[in-house]
PDB file of C-alpha atoms in Angstrom:
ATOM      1  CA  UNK A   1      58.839 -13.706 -61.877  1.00 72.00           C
ATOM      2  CA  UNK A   2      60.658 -17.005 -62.430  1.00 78.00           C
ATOM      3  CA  UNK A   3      63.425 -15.386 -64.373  1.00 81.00           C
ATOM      4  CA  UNK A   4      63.718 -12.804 -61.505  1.00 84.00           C
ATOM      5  CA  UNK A   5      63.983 -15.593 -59.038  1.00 86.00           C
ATOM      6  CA  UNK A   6      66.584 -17.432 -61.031  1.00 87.00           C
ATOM      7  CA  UNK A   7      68.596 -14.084 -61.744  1.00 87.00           C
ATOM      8  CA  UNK A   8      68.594 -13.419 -58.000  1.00 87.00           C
ATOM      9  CA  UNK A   9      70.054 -16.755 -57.310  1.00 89.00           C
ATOM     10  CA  UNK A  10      72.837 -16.361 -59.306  1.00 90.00           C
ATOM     11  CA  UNK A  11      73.235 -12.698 -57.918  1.00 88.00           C
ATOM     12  CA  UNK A  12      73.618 -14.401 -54.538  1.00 87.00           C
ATOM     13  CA  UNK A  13      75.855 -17.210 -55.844  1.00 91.00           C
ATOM     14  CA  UNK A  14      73.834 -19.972 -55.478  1.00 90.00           C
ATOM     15  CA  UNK A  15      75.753 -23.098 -55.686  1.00 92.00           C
ATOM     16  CA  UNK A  16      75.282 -24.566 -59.369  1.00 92.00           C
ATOM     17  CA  UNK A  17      73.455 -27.787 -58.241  1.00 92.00           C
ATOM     18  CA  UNK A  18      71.386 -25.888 -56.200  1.00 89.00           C
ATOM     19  CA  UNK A  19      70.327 -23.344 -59.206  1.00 89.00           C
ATOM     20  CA  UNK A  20      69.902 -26.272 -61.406  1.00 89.00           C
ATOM     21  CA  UNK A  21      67.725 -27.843 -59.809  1.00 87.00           C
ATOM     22  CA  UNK A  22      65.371 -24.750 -58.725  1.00 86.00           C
ATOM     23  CA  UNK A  23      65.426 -24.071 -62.552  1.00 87.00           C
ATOM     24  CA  UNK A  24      64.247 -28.033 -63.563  1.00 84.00           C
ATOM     25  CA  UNK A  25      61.763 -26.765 -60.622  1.00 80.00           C
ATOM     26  CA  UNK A  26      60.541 -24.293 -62.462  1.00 79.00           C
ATOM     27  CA  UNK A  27      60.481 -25.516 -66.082  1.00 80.00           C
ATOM     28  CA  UNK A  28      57.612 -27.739 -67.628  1.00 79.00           C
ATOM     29  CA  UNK A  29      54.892 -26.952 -64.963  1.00 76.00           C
ATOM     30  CA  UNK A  30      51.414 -27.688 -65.975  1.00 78.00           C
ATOM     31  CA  UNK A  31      48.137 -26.940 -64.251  1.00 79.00           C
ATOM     32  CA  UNK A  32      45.204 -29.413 -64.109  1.00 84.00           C
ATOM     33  CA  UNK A  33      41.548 -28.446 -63.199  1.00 84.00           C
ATOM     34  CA  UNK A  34      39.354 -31.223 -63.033  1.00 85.00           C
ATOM     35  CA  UNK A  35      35.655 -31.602 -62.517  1.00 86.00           C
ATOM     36  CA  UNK A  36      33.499 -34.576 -62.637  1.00 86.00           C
ATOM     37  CA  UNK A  37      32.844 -34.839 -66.329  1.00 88.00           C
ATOM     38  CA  UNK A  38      36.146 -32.250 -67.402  1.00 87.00           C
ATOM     39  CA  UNK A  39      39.536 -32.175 -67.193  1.00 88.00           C
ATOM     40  CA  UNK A  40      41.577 -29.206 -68.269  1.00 88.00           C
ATOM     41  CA  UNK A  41      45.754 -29.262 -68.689  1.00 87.00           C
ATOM     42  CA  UNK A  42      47.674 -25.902 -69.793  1.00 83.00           C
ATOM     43  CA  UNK A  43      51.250 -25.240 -69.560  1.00 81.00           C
ATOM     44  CA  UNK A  44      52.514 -22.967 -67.071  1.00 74.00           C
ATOM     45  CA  UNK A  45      55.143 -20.459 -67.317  1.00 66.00           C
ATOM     46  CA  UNK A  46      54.619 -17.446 -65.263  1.00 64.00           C
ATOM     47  CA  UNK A  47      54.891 -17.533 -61.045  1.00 61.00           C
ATOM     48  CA  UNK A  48      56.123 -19.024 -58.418  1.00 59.00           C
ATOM     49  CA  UNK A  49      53.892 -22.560 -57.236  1.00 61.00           C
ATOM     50  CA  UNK A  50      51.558 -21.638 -54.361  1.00 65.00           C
ATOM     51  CA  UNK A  51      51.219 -23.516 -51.004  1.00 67.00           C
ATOM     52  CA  UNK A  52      54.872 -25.055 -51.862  1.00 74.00           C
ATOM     53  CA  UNK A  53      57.659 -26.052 -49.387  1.00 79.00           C
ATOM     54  CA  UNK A  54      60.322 -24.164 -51.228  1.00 80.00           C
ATOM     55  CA  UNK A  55      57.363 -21.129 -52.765  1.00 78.00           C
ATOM     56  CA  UNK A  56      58.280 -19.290 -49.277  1.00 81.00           C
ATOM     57  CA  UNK A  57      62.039 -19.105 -49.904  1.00 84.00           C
ATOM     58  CA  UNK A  58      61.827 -18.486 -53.496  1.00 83.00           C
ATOM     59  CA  UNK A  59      59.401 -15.198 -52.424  1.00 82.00           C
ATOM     60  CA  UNK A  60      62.144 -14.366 -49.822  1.00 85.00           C
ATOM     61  CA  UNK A  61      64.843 -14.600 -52.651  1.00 86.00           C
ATOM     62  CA  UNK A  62      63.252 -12.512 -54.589  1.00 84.00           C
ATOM     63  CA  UNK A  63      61.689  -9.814 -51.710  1.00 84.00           C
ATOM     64  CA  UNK A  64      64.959  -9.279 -50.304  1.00 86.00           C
ATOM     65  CA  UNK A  65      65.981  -7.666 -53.570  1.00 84.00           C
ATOM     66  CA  UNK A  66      63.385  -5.032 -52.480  1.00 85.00           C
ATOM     67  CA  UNK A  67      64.538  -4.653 -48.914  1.00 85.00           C
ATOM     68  CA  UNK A  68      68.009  -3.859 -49.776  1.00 85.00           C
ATOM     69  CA  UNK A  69      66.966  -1.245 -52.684  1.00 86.00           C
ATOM     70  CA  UNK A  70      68.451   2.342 -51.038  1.00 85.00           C
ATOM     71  CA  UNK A  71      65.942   4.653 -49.035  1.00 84.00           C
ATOM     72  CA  UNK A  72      66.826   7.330 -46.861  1.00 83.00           C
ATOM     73  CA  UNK A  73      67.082   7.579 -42.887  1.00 84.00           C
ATOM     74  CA  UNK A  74      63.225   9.332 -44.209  1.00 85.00           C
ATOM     75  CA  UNK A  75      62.088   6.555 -44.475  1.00 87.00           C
ATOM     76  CA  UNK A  76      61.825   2.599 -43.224  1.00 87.00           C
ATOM     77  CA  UNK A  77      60.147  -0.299 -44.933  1.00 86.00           C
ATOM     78  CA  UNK A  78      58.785  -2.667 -42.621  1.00 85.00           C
ATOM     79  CA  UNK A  79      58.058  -6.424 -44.353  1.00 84.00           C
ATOM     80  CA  UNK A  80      55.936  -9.323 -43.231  1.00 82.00           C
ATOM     81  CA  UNK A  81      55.086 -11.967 -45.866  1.00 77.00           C
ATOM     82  CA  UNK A  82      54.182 -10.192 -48.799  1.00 76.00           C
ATOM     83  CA  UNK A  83      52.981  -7.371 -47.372  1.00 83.00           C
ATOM     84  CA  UNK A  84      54.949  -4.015 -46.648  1.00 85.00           C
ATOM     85  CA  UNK A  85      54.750  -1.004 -44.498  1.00 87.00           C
ATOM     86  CA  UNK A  86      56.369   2.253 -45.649  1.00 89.00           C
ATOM     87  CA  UNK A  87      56.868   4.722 -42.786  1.00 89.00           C
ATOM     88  CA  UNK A  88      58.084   8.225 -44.269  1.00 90.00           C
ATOM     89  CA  UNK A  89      59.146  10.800 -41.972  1.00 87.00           C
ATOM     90  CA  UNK A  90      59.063  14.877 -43.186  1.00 87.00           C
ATOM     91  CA  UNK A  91      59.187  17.779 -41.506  1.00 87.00           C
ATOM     92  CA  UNK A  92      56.487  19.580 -43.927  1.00 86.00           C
ATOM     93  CA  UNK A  93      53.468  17.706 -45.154  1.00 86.00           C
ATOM     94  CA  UNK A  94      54.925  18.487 -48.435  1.00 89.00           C
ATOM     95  CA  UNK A  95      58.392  16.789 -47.763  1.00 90.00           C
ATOM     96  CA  UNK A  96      56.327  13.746 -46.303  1.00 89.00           C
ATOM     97  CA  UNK A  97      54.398  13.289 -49.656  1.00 91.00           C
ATOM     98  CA  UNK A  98      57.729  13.757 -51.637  1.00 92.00           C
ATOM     99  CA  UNK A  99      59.920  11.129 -49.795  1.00 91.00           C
ATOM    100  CA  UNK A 100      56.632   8.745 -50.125  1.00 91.00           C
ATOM    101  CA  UNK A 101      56.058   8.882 -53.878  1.00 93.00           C
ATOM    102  CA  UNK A 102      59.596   9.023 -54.740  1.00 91.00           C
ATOM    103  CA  UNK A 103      60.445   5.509 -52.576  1.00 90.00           C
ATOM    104  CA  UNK A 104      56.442   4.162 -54.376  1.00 91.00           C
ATOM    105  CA  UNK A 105      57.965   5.151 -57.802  1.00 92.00           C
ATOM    106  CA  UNK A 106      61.373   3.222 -56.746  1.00 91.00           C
ATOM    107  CA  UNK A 107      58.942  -0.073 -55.596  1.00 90.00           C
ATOM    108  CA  UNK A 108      56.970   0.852 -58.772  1.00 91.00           C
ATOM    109  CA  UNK A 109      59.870  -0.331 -60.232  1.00 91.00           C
ATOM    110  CA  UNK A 110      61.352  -2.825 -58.619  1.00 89.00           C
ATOM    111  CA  UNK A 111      58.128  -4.668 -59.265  1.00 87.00           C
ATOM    112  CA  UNK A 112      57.728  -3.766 -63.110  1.00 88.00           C
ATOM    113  CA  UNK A 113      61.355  -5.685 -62.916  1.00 87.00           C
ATOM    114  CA  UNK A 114      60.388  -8.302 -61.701  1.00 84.00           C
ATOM    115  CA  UNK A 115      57.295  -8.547 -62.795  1.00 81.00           C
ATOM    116  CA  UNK A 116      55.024  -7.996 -60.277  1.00 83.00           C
ATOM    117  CA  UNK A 117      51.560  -5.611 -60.199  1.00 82.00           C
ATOM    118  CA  UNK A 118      51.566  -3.839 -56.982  1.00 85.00           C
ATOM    119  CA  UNK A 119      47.733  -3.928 -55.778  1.00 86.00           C
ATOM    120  CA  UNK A 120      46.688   0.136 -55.222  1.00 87.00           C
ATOM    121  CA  UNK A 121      43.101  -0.642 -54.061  1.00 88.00           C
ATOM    122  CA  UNK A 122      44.618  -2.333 -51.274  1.00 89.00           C
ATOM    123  CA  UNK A 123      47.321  -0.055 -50.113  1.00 90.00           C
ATOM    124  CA  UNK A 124      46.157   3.089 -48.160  1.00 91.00           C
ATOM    125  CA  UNK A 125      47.885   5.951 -46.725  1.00 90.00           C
ATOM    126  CA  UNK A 126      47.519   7.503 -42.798  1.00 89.00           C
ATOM    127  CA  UNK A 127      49.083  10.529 -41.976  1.00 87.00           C
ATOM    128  CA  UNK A 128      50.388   9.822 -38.126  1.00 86.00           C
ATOM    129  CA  UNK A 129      50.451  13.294 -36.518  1.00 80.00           C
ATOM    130  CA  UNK A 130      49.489  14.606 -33.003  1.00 75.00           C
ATOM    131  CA  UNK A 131      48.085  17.795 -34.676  1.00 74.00           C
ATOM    132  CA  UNK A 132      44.381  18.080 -35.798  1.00 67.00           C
ATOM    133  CA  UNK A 133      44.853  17.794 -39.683  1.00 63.00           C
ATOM    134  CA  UNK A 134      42.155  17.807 -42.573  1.00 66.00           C
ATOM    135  CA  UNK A 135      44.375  18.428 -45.271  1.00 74.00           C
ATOM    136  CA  UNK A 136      44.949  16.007 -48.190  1.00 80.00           C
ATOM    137  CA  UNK A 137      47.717  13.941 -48.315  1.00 86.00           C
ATOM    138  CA  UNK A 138      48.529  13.077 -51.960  1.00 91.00           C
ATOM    139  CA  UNK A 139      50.520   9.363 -52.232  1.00 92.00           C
ATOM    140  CA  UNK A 140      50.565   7.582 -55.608  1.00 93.00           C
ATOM    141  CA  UNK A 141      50.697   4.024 -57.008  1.00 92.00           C
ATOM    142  CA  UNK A 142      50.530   2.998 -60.453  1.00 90.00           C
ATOM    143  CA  UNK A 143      49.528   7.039 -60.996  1.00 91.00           C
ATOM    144  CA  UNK A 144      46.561   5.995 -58.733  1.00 92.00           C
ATOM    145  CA  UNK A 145      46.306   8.457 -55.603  1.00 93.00           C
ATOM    146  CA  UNK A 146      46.383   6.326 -52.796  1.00 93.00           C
ATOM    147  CA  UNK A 147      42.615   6.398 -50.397  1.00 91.00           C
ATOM    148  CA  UNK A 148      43.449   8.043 -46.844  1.00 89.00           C
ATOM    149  CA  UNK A 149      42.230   6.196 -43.827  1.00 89.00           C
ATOM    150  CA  UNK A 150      42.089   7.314 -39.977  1.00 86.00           C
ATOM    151  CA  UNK A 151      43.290   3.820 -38.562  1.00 88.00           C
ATOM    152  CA  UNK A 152      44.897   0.920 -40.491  1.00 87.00           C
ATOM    153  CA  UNK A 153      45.124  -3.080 -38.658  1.00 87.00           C
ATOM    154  CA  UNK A 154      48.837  -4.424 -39.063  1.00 82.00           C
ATOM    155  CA  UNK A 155      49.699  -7.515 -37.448  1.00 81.00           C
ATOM    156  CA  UNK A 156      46.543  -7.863 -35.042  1.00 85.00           C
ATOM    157  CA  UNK A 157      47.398  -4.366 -33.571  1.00 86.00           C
ATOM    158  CA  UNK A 158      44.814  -1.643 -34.307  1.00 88.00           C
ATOM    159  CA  UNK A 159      46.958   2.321 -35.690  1.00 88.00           C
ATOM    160  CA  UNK A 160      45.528   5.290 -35.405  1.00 86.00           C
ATOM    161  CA  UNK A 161      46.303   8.513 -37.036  1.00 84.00           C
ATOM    162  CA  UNK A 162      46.778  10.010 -33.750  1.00 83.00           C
ATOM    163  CA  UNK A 163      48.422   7.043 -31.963  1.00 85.00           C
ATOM    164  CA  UNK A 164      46.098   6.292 -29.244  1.00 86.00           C
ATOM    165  CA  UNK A 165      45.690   3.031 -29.872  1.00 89.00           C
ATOM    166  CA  UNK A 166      41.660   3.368 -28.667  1.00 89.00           C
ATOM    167  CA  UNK A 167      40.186   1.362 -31.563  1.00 88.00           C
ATOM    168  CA  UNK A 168      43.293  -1.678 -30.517  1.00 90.00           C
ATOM    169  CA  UNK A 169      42.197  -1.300 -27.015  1.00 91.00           C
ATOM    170  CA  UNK A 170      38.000  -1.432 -27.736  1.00 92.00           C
ATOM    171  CA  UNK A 171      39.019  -4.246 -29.832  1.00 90.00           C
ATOM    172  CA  UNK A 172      40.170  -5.974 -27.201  1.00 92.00           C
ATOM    173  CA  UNK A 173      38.038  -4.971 -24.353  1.00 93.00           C
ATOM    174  CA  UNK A 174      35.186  -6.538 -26.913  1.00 93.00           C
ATOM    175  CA  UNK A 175      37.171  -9.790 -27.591  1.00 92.00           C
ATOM    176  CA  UNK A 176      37.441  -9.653 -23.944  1.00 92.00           C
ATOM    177  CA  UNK A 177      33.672  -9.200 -22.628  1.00 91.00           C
ATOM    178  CA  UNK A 178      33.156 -11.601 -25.545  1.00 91.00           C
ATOM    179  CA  UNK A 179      35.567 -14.557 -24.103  1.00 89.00           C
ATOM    180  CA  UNK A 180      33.592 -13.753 -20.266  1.00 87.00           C
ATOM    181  CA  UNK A 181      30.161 -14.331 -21.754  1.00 84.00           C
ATOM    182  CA  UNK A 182      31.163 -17.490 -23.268  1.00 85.00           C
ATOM    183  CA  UNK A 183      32.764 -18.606 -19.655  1.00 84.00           C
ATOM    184  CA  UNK A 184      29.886 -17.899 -17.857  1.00 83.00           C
ATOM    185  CA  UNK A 185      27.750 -19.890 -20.424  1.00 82.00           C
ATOM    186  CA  UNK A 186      29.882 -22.934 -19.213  1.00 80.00           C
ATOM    187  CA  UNK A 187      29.255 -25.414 -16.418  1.00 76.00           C
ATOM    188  CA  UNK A 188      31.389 -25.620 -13.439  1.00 70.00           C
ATOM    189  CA  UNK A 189      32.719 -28.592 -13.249  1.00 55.00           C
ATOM    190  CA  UNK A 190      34.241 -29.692 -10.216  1.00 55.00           C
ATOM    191  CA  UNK A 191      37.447 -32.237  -9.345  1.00 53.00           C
ATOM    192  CA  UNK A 192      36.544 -35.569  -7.757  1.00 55.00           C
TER     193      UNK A 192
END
């Protein structure tokens, strides 16, 4: 990953002091682990430091290689921290499965590239249609078929398959009715 960092720098023409110092960044790292009686010390070489100032613009550096890679107007990738949403449009089922392993296969490999192990038991796969459907839909990552789910939480808001947003809107009604008991468990207090 650091040498796909560094590589993307100089794709974007990062000044030289600027690239220098993100690779003296990167070079000698060591981890420590310490208990009360042990102390541990290995060298580090692979990643990017976690819970860093700069670790957020070195993953945008890199994920921005990603979002420029060529899809269709079949499909649009949707980003938010290092998560990603892949909506694929088709006219057939069949078309709809095509366009969506052929753009996995193409983040398959922007990620074996760069290093990176995309995580299939947490990526699932909805089919959004109006139309009753029961029929499989057959997405793969890492040659793994993808599990099929009725509703999927992105960014707080509650999908369904069907786009009714019900579960979003129970979800909120609870929160709701939730929020009321607590108020009426407080004491009124009144202004002097």
């Amino acid at each position: 990953m650091v040498a796909s960092i560094l590589g993307k720098l100089r794709d974007l023409l990062c000044p030289t002091n600027l690239y220098n110092s993100t690779r003296s960044y990167f070079s000698d790292r060591m981890a420590t682990f310490h208990t009360n009686t042990y102390s541990v010390e290995r060298k580090v070489s692979m990643g990017c430091p976690q819970g860093t100032c700069c670790g957020p613009g070195f993953w945008n550096v890199l994920y921005n290689a990603l979002l420029n890679l060529e899809f269709s107007s079949h499909t649009k990738i949707i980003p938010f921290a290092d998560d990603l949403a892949i909506l694929t449009y088709g006219k057939t089922l069949t078309e709809a499965e095509v366009y969506a392993n052929s753009y996995l296969t193409k983040i398959e490999n922007w990620g074996r590239e760069n290093k990176m192990q995309l995580n299939e038991s947490k990526s699932k796969t909805m089919l959004i249609t109006r139309k009753m459907r029961h029929e499989d839909i057959n997405i793969y990552l890492n040659n793994i078929r993808l599990e099929r789910v009725t509703d999927v939480k992105c960014l707080g808001i509650h999908f369904d398959s069907r786009l009714t947003f019900r579960k979003h809107i129970e979800h909120i009604a609870e929160k709701s009715r939730t929020m009321i008991h607590m108020l009426k468990k407080m004491p009124n207090y009144t202004a002097v």
